[in-house]
C-alpha positions as a Markdown table, in Angstrom:
| # | Residue | x | y | z |
|---|---|---|---|---|
| 1 | Met | -142.1 | 61.3 | -33.7 |
| 2 | Leu | -140.1 | 61.5 | -36.9 |
| 3 | Ala | -140.6 | 65.2 | -37.1 |
| 4 | Glu | -139.4 | 65.7 | -33.6 |
| 5 | Thr | -136.3 | 63.7 | -34.4 |
| 6 | Phe | -135.5 | 65.9 | -37.4 |
| 7 | Ile | -136.1 | 69.0 | -35.3 |
| 8 | Thr | -133.8 | 67.7 | -32.5 |
| 9 | Ala | -131.1 | 66.9 | -35.1 |
| 10 | Ala | -131.4 | 70.3 | -36.7 |
| 11 | Leu | -131.1 | 72.1 | -33.4 |
| 12 | Phe | -128.0 | 70.0 | -32.4 |
| 13 | Ala | -126.3 | 70.8 | -35.8 |
| 14 | Thr | -127.1 | 74.5 | -35.4 |
| 15 | Ser | -125.7 | 74.6 | -31.9 |
| 16 | Ala | -122.6 | 72.8 | -33.0 |
| 17 | Leu | -122.0 | 75.3 | -35.8 |
| 18 | Ala | -122.6 | 78.2 | -33.4 |
| 19 | Ala | -120.2 | 76.8 | -30.8 |
| 20 | Pro | -117.0 | 78.9 | -30.7 |
| 21 | Ala | -113.9 | 77.3 | -32.1 |
| 22 | Pro | -111.2 | 76.4 | -29.6 |
| 23 | Asp | -109.0 | 79.4 | -28.9 |
| 24 | Pro | -105.6 | 78.6 | -30.4 |
| 25 | Val | -103.9 | 80.7 | -27.8 |
| 26 | Gln | -105.5 | 78.6 | -25.0 |
| 27 | Leu | -104.5 | 75.4 | -26.8 |
| 28 | Met | -100.9 | 76.8 | -27.1 |
| 29 | Ser | -100.8 | 77.7 | -23.4 |
| 30 | Arg | -101.7 | 74.1 | -22.5 |
| 31 | Ala | -99.2 | 72.5 | -24.7 |
| 32 | Pro | -96.5 | 74.4 | -26.7 |
| 33 | Gln | -95.5 | 72.2 | -29.5 |
| 34 | Pro | -91.9 | 71.3 | -30.5 |
| 35 | Gly | -90.7 | 72.6 | -33.8 |
| 36 | Val | -93.3 | 75.5 | -34.0 |
| 37 | Val | -92.1 | 79.1 | -33.9 |
| 38 | Leu | -93.4 | 80.9 | -30.8 |
| 39 | Arg | -93.1 | 84.7 | -30.9 |
| 40 | Gln | -95.2 | 85.9 | -28.0 |
| 41 | Cys | -96.5 | 84.7 | -24.6 |
| 42 | Ala | -99.6 | 82.5 | -24.7 |
| 43 | Gln | -101.3 | 84.6 | -22.0 |
| 44 | Pro | -101.6 | 88.2 | -20.8 |
| 45 | Gly | -100.3 | 89.9 | -17.7 |
| 46 | Met | -96.7 | 89.0 | -18.0 |
| 47 | Leu | -93.4 | 89.9 | -19.6 |
| 48 | Ala | -90.7 | 87.2 | -20.4 |
| 49 | Leu | -87.3 | 88.9 | -20.4 |
| 50 | Ala | -85.1 | 86.9 | -22.7 |
| 51 | Tyr | -81.3 | 87.3 | -23.3 |
| 52 | Asp | -79.2 | 85.9 | -26.0 |
| 53 | Asp | -75.5 | 85.3 | -26.7 |
| 54 | Gly | -74.2 | 84.6 | -23.2 |
| 55 | Pro | -72.7 | 83.4 | -21.0 |
| 56 | Gly | -70.3 | 86.3 | -20.8 |
| 57 | Gln | -68.8 | 88.9 | -18.5 |
| 58 | Tyr | -72.1 | 90.4 | -17.4 |
| 59 | Thr | -74.0 | 87.2 | -16.7 |
| 60 | Ser | -73.5 | 87.2 | -13.0 |
| 61 | Arg | -74.3 | 90.9 | -12.7 |
| 62 | Leu | -77.5 | 90.4 | -14.7 |
| 63 | Val | -78.6 | 87.7 | -12.4 |
| 64 | Asp | -78.0 | 90.0 | -9.4 |
| 65 | Ile | -80.2 | 92.8 | -11.0 |
| 66 | Leu | -83.0 | 90.4 | -11.9 |
| 67 | Asn | -83.0 | 88.8 | -8.4 |
| 68 | Ala | -83.0 | 92.2 | -6.7 |
| 69 | Gly | -86.1 | 93.2 | -8.9 |
| 70 | Gly | -87.9 | 89.9 | -8.1 |
| 71 | Ala | -87.8 | 89.0 | -11.8 |
| 72 | Lys | -87.4 | 85.7 | -13.5 |
| 73 | Ala | -85.8 | 85.6 | -17.0 |
| 74 | Thr | -84.6 | 83.3 | -19.7 |
| 75 | Phe | -80.9 | 83.0 | -20.9 |
| 76 | Phe | -80.4 | 81.6 | -24.4 |
| 77 | Met | -76.8 | 80.5 | -24.2 |
| 78 | Thr | -74.2 | 79.5 | -26.7 |
| 79 | Gly | -71.2 | 77.3 | -26.3 |
| 80 | Thr | -68.4 | 79.4 | -27.7 |
| 81 | Leu | -69.5 | 82.8 | -29.0 |
| 82 | Tyr | -68.0 | 84.8 | -26.1 |
| 83 | Gly | -65.5 | 82.3 | -24.9 |
| 84 | Cys | -66.0 | 78.7 | -23.7 |
| 85 | Ile | -69.2 | 78.1 | -21.8 |
| 86 | Tyr | -67.4 | 76.1 | -19.2 |
| 87 | Asn | -65.4 | 79.2 | -18.2 |
| 88 | Gln | -68.7 | 80.7 | -17.0 |
| 89 | Ala | -69.9 | 77.7 | -15.1 |
| 90 | Ala | -70.2 | 79.6 | -11.8 |
| 91 | Ala | -72.5 | 82.3 | -13.4 |
| 92 | Ile | -74.6 | 79.6 | -15.1 |
| 93 | Lys | -75.1 | 77.7 | -11.8 |
| 94 | Lys | -76.0 | 81.0 | -10.1 |
| 95 | Ala | -78.7 | 81.7 | -12.7 |
| 96 | Tyr | -80.1 | 78.2 | -12.5 |
| 97 | Ala | -80.1 | 78.2 | -8.7 |
| 98 | Ser | -82.0 | 81.6 | -8.8 |
| 99 | Gly | -84.8 | 80.0 | -10.8 |
| 100 | His | -84.0 | 81.5 | -14.2 |
| 101 | Gln | -84.5 | 79.5 | -17.3 |
| 102 | Leu | -81.4 | 78.3 | -19.2 |
| 103 | Ala | -82.0 | 77.5 | -22.8 |
| 104 | Ser | -80.0 | 76.9 | -26.0 |
| 105 | His | -78.8 | 79.4 | -28.5 |
| 106 | Thr | -76.7 | 76.8 | -30.3 |
| 107 | Trp | -73.0 | 75.9 | -29.8 |
| 108 | Ser | -71.3 | 78.3 | -32.3 |
| 109 | His | -74.0 | 80.8 | -33.2 |
| 110 | Gly | -73.8 | 80.0 | -36.8 |
| 111 | His | -76.3 | 80.6 | -39.6 |
| 112 | Met | -78.4 | 77.4 | -39.3 |
| 113 | Asn | -80.3 | 78.0 | -42.5 |
| 114 | Gly | -77.1 | 76.9 | -44.3 |
| 115 | Phe | -76.5 | 73.9 | -42.0 |
| 116 | Ser | -77.2 | 70.3 | -42.8 |
| 117 | Ala | -79.5 | 68.3 | -40.5 |
| 118 | Ala | -76.5 | 66.6 | -38.9 |
| 119 | Gln | -74.8 | 70.0 | -38.3 |
| 120 | Ile | -78.0 | 71.4 | -36.6 |
| 121 | Ala | -78.3 | 68.4 | -34.4 |
| 122 | Ser | -74.6 | 68.6 | -33.4 |
| 123 | Glu | -75.0 | 72.3 | -32.5 |
| 124 | Met | -77.8 | 71.4 | -30.2 |
| 125 | Thr | -76.3 | 68.3 | -28.6 |
| 126 | Lys | -73.1 | 70.1 | -27.7 |
| 127 | Val | -75.0 | 72.7 | -25.7 |
| 128 | Glu | -77.1 | 69.9 | -24.1 |
| 129 | Thr | -73.9 | 68.2 | -23.0 |
| 130 | Ala | -72.5 | 71.4 | -21.5 |
| 131 | Phe | -75.7 | 72.1 | -19.5 |
| 132 | Ala | -75.8 | 68.5 | -18.3 |
| 133 | Asn | -72.2 | 68.8 | -17.1 |
| 134 | Ile | -72.8 | 72.2 | -15.4 |
| 135 | Ile | -76.3 | 72.0 | -14.0 |
| 136 | Gly | -77.4 | 68.4 | -14.5 |
| 137 | Lys | -80.2 | 69.3 | -16.9 |
| 138 | Lys | -80.7 | 69.6 | -20.7 |
| 139 | Pro | -82.9 | 72.4 | -22.1 |
| 140 | Arg | -86.2 | 72.0 | -23.9 |
| 141 | Tyr | -86.3 | 75.6 | -25.3 |
| 142 | Met | -84.1 | 77.3 | -27.8 |
| 143 | Arg | -83.8 | 80.6 | -29.8 |
| 144 | Pro | -82.1 | 80.2 | -33.2 |
| 145 | Pro | -79.2 | 82.7 | -34.0 |
| 146 | Phe | -80.3 | 85.5 | -36.3 |
| 147 | Leu | -83.9 | 84.0 | -35.7 |
| 148 | Glu | -83.3 | 81.7 | -38.7 |
| 149 | Thr | -85.9 | 78.9 | -39.0 |
| 150 | Gly | -85.7 | 77.9 | -42.6 |
| 151 | Asn | -84.6 | 74.8 | -44.5 |
| 152 | Gln | -83.8 | 71.9 | -42.1 |
| 153 | Val | -84.0 | 74.0 | -38.9 |
| 154 | Leu | -87.5 | 73.4 | -37.7 |
| 155 | Pro | -87.8 | 69.7 | -38.8 |
| 156 | Val | -84.6 | 68.9 | -36.9 |
| 157 | Leu | -85.6 | 70.9 | -33.8 |
| 158 | Lys | -89.0 | 69.2 | -33.8 |
| 159 | Ser | -87.4 | 65.8 | -33.9 |
| 160 | Met | -85.3 | 66.7 | -31.0 |
| 161 | Gly | -88.3 | 68.0 | -29.0 |
| 162 | Tyr | -87.3 | 71.7 | -28.9 |
| 163 | Lys | -89.8 | 74.5 | -28.4 |
| 164 | Val | -88.5 | 77.3 | -30.7 |
| 165 | Ile | -88.7 | 80.9 | -29.5 |
| 166 | Thr | -88.2 | 84.1 | -31.5 |
| 167 | Asp | -89.5 | 87.5 | -30.4 |
| 168 | Asp | -92.3 | 90.1 | -30.8 |
| 169 | Val | -90.2 | 93.1 | -29.6 |
| 170 | Asp | -86.7 | 93.6 | -31.0 |
| 171 | Thr | -84.9 | 96.0 | -28.6 |
| 172 | Gly | -82.3 | 96.6 | -31.3 |
| 173 | Asp | -79.4 | 96.5 | -28.8 |
| 174 | Trp | -77.5 | 94.4 | -31.3 |
| 175 | Asn | -77.8 | 97.3 | -33.8 |
| 176 | Arg | -76.3 | 99.9 | -31.4 |
| 177 | Gln | -79.7 | 101.3 | -30.4 |
| 178 | Thr | -79.7 | 103.1 | -27.1 |
| 179 | Pro | -81.7 | 101.9 | -24.0 |
| 180 | Ala | -83.9 | 105.0 | -24.6 |
| 181 | Gln | -84.6 | 103.8 | -28.2 |
| 182 | Ser | -85.4 | 100.3 | -26.9 |
| 183 | Glu | -87.7 | 101.7 | -24.2 |
| 184 | Ala | -89.7 | 103.5 | -26.8 |
| 185 | Lys | -90.4 | 100.1 | -28.5 |
| 186 | Phe | -92.1 | 98.8 | -25.3 |
| 187 | Tyr | -94.2 | 102.0 | -25.0 |
| 188 | Gln | -95.2 | 101.4 | -28.6 |
| 189 | Ala | -96.0 | 97.7 | -28.1 |
| 190 | Gly | -97.9 | 98.4 | -24.9 |
| 191 | Ala | -98.7 | 96.2 | -21.9 |
| 192 | Arg | -102.1 | 94.9 | -23.0 |
| 193 | Gly | -102.7 | 91.6 | -24.7 |
| 194 | Asn | -100.5 | 88.6 | -24.5 |
| 195 | Gly | -97.1 | 89.1 | -22.9 |
| 196 | His | -94.0 | 90.1 | -24.9 |
| 197 | Ile | -90.9 | 88.1 | -25.5 |
| 198 | Pro | -88.2 | 90.7 | -26.3 |
| 199 | Leu | -85.0 | 90.1 | -28.2 |
| 200 | Met | -82.1 | 91.3 | -26.0 |
| 201 | His | -78.5 | 90.4 | -25.5 |
| 202 | Glu | -76.7 | 90.0 | -22.2 |
| 203 | Val | -73.3 | 90.9 | -23.7 |
| 204 | Tyr | -74.1 | 94.6 | -23.8 |
| 205 | Gln | -73.5 | 96.5 | -20.6 |
| 206 | Ser | -76.2 | 99.0 | -21.4 |
| 207 | Thr | -78.8 | 96.3 | -21.7 |
| 208 | Val | -77.8 | 94.8 | -18.4 |
| 209 | Glu | -77.3 | 98.0 | -16.4 |
| 210 | Gln | -79.8 | 100.3 | -17.9 |
| 211 | Leu | -82.5 | 98.6 | -20.0 |
| 212 | Thr | -83.1 | 95.7 | -17.6 |
| 213 | Pro | -83.8 | 97.9 | -14.5 |
| 214 | Trp | -86.1 | 100.0 | -16.7 |
| 215 | Leu | -88.0 | 97.0 | -17.9 |
| 216 | Ile | -88.4 | 95.7 | -14.4 |
| 217 | Asn | -89.9 | 99.0 | -13.3 |
| 218 | Trp | -92.1 | 99.2 | -16.5 |
| 219 | Ala | -93.5 | 95.8 | -15.9 |
| 220 | Lys | -94.3 | 96.6 | -12.3 |
| 221 | Gln | -96.0 | 99.9 | -13.3 |
| 222 | Asn | -98.2 | 97.9 | -15.7 |
| 223 | Asn | -98.9 | 95.0 | -13.3 |
| 224 | Leu | -97.0 | 92.5 | -15.4 |
| 225 | Arg | -95.4 | 89.5 | -13.8 |
| 226 | Leu | -91.8 | 88.9 | -14.9 |
| 227 | Val | -91.6 | 85.2 | -15.8 |
| 228 | Thr | -89.5 | 82.7 | -17.7 |
| 229 | Val | -90.4 | 82.0 | -21.3 |
| 230 | Ala | -91.6 | 78.6 | -20.4 |
| 231 | Glu | -94.0 | 80.0 | -17.8 |
| 232 | Cys | -95.3 | 82.6 | -20.2 |
| 233 | Met | -96.1 | 79.7 | -22.5 |
| 234 | Gly | -98.1 | 77.9 | -19.8 |
| 235 | Asp | -95.2 | 75.4 | -19.6 |
| 236 | Lys | -93.6 | 76.4 | -16.3 |
| 237 | Asn | -92.4 | 72.8 | -15.5 |
| 238 | Gly | -91.3 | 72.1 | -19.0 |
| 239 | Met | -88.1 | 74.1 | -19.1 |
| 240 | Tyr | -85.8 | 71.1 | -19.2 |
| 241 | Gln | -85.8 | 67.5 | -20.3 |
| 242 | Ala | -87.1 | 65.1 | -17.7 |
| 243 | Gln | -83.9 | 63.2 | -17.1 |
| 244 | Ser | -81.2 | 64.5 | -14.7 |
| 245 | Phe | -77.5 | 64.0 | -15.1 |
| 246 | Pro | -74.5 | 64.0 | -12.7 |
| 247 | Val | -72.9 | 67.4 | -12.6 |
| 248 | His | -69.3 | 67.2 | -13.6 |
| 249 | Gln | -66.7 | 68.1 | -11.0 |
| 250 | Gly | -63.7 | 70.0 | -12.2 |
| 251 | Gln | -62.9 | 72.2 | -15.2 |
| 252 | Leu | -63.9 | 71.2 | -18.7 |
| 253 | Ser | -62.8 | 72.7 | -22.0 |
| 254 | Cys | -64.6 | 73.4 | -25.3 |
């Protein structure tokens, strides 16, 4: 009897050691954690188009192109980079009503690695207030300007409950690279494996009018679903904070 007990225990221990460790990608897809840098989708078969630096003069047109292509995308928006966010309230409401994800790119687009904790929190809460006034919701996702995540950035964002997105394909549109040069990067990255989160900027007409239609077609040719960043993280219903706020009627200023 004693020998049988030892054998059973040994077999149990061996099977436990042989059991595969939990897949970190699957764990991430179930629960993306605040304050952790997320560069790529947590699952394959999708592409999460993500645009920085708006709202701006091309926001409404970009929404039209995305909608016509059956695509969902994510807009990482600032408060004042290309004019006051409230001046583009109609375009923001249009994007939200179309099912696109609205997320934060901070208020002033500053270098957050050099900010104090209080300054970082202020940058985020100002964008929250603007979104609450315009669409009645506050975001849960953000992409830091210049992709800076050092010093106090991640601890503060974690304390505020933000999921932090960077990228795994840099289109280089910010560095005057042409749509053709950007397209080559997607060919190089390929369509296999977990989905891509590209770094793009909605303030460049070529990105809106040329690169975006090409990406929609490329995704369809490769059987990739065009989804929000939250959905590609397995967090489709976690785009915004739970509480809703009354939408402000009338014009506000920055």
